PDB file of C-alpha atoms in Angstrom:
ATOM      1  CA  UNK A   1     -64.408 -21.362  79.624  1.00 63.00           C
ATOM      2  CA  UNK A   2     -61.477 -21.460  76.794  1.00 68.00           C
ATOM      3  CA  UNK A   3     -58.378 -20.324  77.236  1.00 68.00           C
ATOM      4  CA  UNK A   4     -57.822 -17.081  75.404  1.00 71.00           C
ATOM      5  CA  UNK A   5     -56.400 -17.582  71.977  1.00 73.00           C
ATOM      6  CA  UNK A   6     -52.900 -15.483  71.675  1.00 69.00           C
ATOM      7  CA  UNK A   7     -51.725 -14.783  67.456  1.00 70.00           C
ATOM      8  CA  UNK A   8     -48.799 -14.630  66.680  1.00 71.00           C
ATOM      9  CA  UNK A   9     -46.933 -13.124  63.684  1.00 71.00           C
ATOM     10  CA  UNK A  10     -43.016 -13.538  63.275  1.00 72.00           C
ATOM     11  CA  UNK A  11     -41.163 -12.152  60.250  1.00 73.00           C
ATOM     12  CA  UNK A  12     -38.248 -14.026  58.917  1.00 70.00           C
ATOM     13  CA  UNK A  13     -36.044 -12.529  56.836  1.00 77.00           C
ATOM     14  CA  UNK A  14     -33.924 -15.515  54.866  1.00 77.00           C
ATOM     15  CA  UNK A  15     -30.469 -13.780  53.122  1.00 74.00           C
ATOM     16  CA  UNK A  16     -28.621 -16.177  50.242  1.00 72.00           C
ATOM     17  CA  UNK A  17     -25.257 -15.390  49.191  1.00 77.00           C
ATOM     18  CA  UNK A  18     -24.130 -17.239  45.835  1.00 78.00           C
ATOM     19  CA  UNK A  19     -20.552 -16.372  43.730  1.00 82.00           C
ATOM     20  CA  UNK A  20     -20.517 -15.983  40.976  1.00 81.00           C
ATOM     21  CA  UNK A  21     -18.089 -17.586  38.561  1.00 85.00           C
ATOM     22  CA  UNK A  22     -15.401 -15.927  38.070  1.00 84.00           C
ATOM     23  CA  UNK A  23     -15.472 -14.455  34.447  1.00 85.00           C
ATOM     24  CA  UNK A  24     -13.167 -15.888  31.500  1.00 86.00           C
ATOM     25  CA  UNK A  25      -9.918 -14.682  31.157  1.00 86.00           C
ATOM     26  CA  UNK A  26      -9.258 -12.394  27.790  1.00 81.00           C
ATOM     27  CA  UNK A  27      -7.040 -12.632  25.456  1.00 80.00           C
ATOM     28  CA  UNK A  28      -5.858  -9.837  23.954  1.00 76.00           C
ATOM     29  CA  UNK A  29      -3.876 -10.310  20.875  1.00 77.00           C
ATOM     30  CA  UNK A  30      -0.874  -7.289  19.387  1.00 77.00           C
ATOM     31  CA  UNK A  31      -0.199  -7.176  16.120  1.00 74.00           C
ATOM     32  CA  UNK A  32       3.820  -6.620  14.407  1.00 73.00           C
ATOM     33  CA  UNK A  33       4.722  -2.940  15.156  1.00 73.00           C
ATOM     34  CA  UNK A  34       4.198  -0.688  12.394  1.00 76.00           C
ATOM     35  CA  UNK A  35       6.766  -0.999   9.949  1.00 75.00           C
ATOM     36  CA  UNK A  36       9.311   1.748  11.036  1.00 76.00           C
ATOM     37  CA  UNK A  37       9.946   5.412   8.753  1.00 79.00           C
ATOM     38  CA  UNK A  38      12.840   6.136  10.444  1.00 88.00           C
ATOM     39  CA  UNK A  39      15.848   3.413  10.022  1.00 94.00           C
ATOM     40  CA  UNK A  40      19.901   2.998  10.052  1.00 95.00           C
ATOM     41  CA  UNK A  41      22.666   0.056  10.426  1.00 96.00           C
ATOM     42  CA  UNK A  42      20.670  -3.633   8.982  1.00 95.00           C
ATOM     43  CA  UNK A  43      19.122  -5.657   6.362  1.00 96.00           C
ATOM     44  CA  UNK A  44      14.680  -4.083   5.806  1.00 96.00           C
ATOM     45  CA  UNK A  45      12.458  -5.749   3.847  1.00 96.00           C
ATOM     46  CA  UNK A  46      10.072  -2.823   2.450  1.00 95.00           C
ATOM     47  CA  UNK A  47       6.844  -2.808   2.972  1.00 93.00           C
ATOM     48  CA  UNK A  48       7.260  -5.029   6.326  1.00 93.00           C
ATOM     49  CA  UNK A  49       9.937  -3.357   8.478  1.00 93.00           C
ATOM     50  CA  UNK A  50       9.850   0.088   6.710  1.00 93.00           C
ATOM     51  CA  UNK A  51       7.233   2.009   5.628  1.00 92.00           C
ATOM     52  CA  UNK A  52       8.147   2.859   1.017  1.00 94.00           C
ATOM     53  CA  UNK A  53       7.952   6.195   0.438  1.00 94.00           C
ATOM     54  CA  UNK A  54      11.217   8.478   0.318  1.00 96.00           C
ATOM     55  CA  UNK A  55      13.940   8.692   2.394  1.00 96.00           C
ATOM     56  CA  UNK A  56      17.044  11.574   3.133  1.00 96.00           C
ATOM     57  CA  UNK A  57      20.380  11.427   5.422  1.00 96.00           C
ATOM     58  CA  UNK A  58      22.231  13.314   7.015  1.00 95.00           C
ATOM     59  CA  UNK A  59      25.056  11.203   6.394  1.00 93.00           C
ATOM     60  CA  UNK A  60      27.764   9.209   7.830  1.00 95.00           C
ATOM     61  CA  UNK A  61      29.424  11.128  11.652  1.00 90.00           C
ATOM     62  CA  UNK A  62      32.843  12.379  10.396  1.00 91.00           C
ATOM     63  CA  UNK A  63      35.052  10.731   8.799  1.00 91.00           C
ATOM     64  CA  UNK A  64      32.107   8.190   7.660  1.00 95.00           C
ATOM     65  CA  UNK A  65      31.333   6.537   4.835  1.00 96.00           C
ATOM     66  CA  UNK A  66      27.761   6.165   3.842  1.00 97.00           C
ATOM     67  CA  UNK A  67      26.391   3.590   1.715  1.00 97.00           C
ATOM     68  CA  UNK A  68      22.534   1.995   0.730  1.00 97.00           C
ATOM     69  CA  UNK A  69      21.807  -0.489  -1.891  1.00 97.00           C
ATOM     70  CA  UNK A  70      18.273  -1.906  -2.781  1.00 97.00           C
ATOM     71  CA  UNK A  71      18.457  -5.416  -3.102  1.00 97.00           C
ATOM     72  CA  UNK A  72      15.833  -8.380  -4.846  1.00 95.00           C
ATOM     73  CA  UNK A  73      16.043 -10.989  -2.724  1.00 93.00           C
ATOM     74  CA  UNK A  74      17.243 -11.821   1.282  1.00 90.00           C
ATOM     75  CA  UNK A  75      20.353 -12.177   0.402  1.00 89.00           C
ATOM     76  CA  UNK A  76      21.655  -9.650  -1.465  1.00 84.00           C
ATOM     77  CA  UNK A  77      21.968 -10.488  -5.106  1.00 86.00           C
ATOM     78  CA  UNK A  78      20.387  -8.281  -7.404  1.00 93.00           C
ATOM     79  CA  UNK A  79      21.102  -5.253  -6.341  1.00 95.00           C
ATOM     80  CA  UNK A  80      18.745  -2.678  -7.812  1.00 96.00           C
ATOM     81  CA  UNK A  81      20.135   0.600  -6.930  1.00 96.00           C
ATOM     82  CA  UNK A  82      23.484   1.378  -4.481  1.00 96.00           C
ATOM     83  CA  UNK A  83      25.026   5.394  -3.522  1.00 96.00           C
ATOM     84  CA  UNK A  84      28.236   5.239  -1.143  1.00 96.00           C
ATOM     85  CA  UNK A  85      28.731   8.590  -0.032  1.00 95.00           C
ATOM     86  CA  UNK A  86      30.165  10.731   2.688  1.00 95.00           C
ATOM     87  CA  UNK A  87      28.167  13.083   2.789  1.00 95.00           C
ATOM     88  CA  UNK A  88      22.953  14.204   2.250  1.00 96.00           C
ATOM     89  CA  UNK A  89      21.985  11.172   0.023  1.00 95.00           C
ATOM     90  CA  UNK A  90      17.910  10.208  -0.112  1.00 96.00           C
ATOM     91  CA  UNK A  91      16.374   6.857  -1.375  1.00 95.00           C
ATOM     92  CA  UNK A  92      13.324   5.433  -2.304  1.00 95.00           C
ATOM     93  CA  UNK A  93      12.656   2.301  -0.960  1.00 95.00           C
ATOM     94  CA  UNK A  94      10.219   0.585  -2.530  1.00 96.00           C
ATOM     95  CA  UNK A  95       7.489  -2.600  -0.975  1.00 96.00           C
ATOM     96  CA  UNK A  96       9.139  -5.532  -1.723  1.00 96.00           C
ATOM     97  CA  UNK A  97      12.446  -5.702  -1.816  1.00 97.00           C
ATOM     98  CA  UNK A  98      15.452  -5.302   0.816  1.00 97.00           C
ATOM     99  CA  UNK A  99      16.889  -2.403   1.714  1.00 96.00           C
ATOM    100  CA  UNK A 100      20.482  -2.871   3.332  1.00 96.00           C
ATOM    101  CA  UNK A 101      22.151   0.137   4.947  1.00 97.00           C
ATOM    102  CA  UNK A 102      24.416   1.104   6.444  1.00 96.00           C
ATOM    103  CA  UNK A 103      27.212   3.702   7.832  1.00 97.00           C
ATOM    104  CA  UNK A 104      24.087   5.958   8.018  1.00 96.00           C
ATOM    105  CA  UNK A 105      20.731   6.630   9.827  1.00 96.00           C
ATOM    106  CA  UNK A 106      17.634   8.031   7.759  1.00 96.00           C
ATOM    107  CA  UNK A 107      14.260   8.873   7.950  1.00 95.00           C
ATOM    108  CA  UNK A 108      10.722   9.973   5.695  1.00 91.00           C
ATOM    109  CA  UNK A 109      10.841  12.865   3.966  1.00 82.00           C
TER     110      UNK A 109
END
């Protein structure tokens, strides 16, 4: 007599873990800051450092003087227009020109 046959069924689960490569680094390039709409003492290139347009100043502090000059070059050799005042003043900043300011703060009108 033959021995009884037993059927054994076995389920095998296999789990694989795979590590994905790291994503490439992200480079964020930030452009230059926008031109200022308000500025004080210093030299400026209009259109790069400050926005072209009309500006006004309440004038200098007590006893002070406010000076501004529109210049055709950064060396200040060619003055297009300028003003020295003890009170409120206005100016027009033209793209491509240089502007020198001393003693006061200007803001867009």
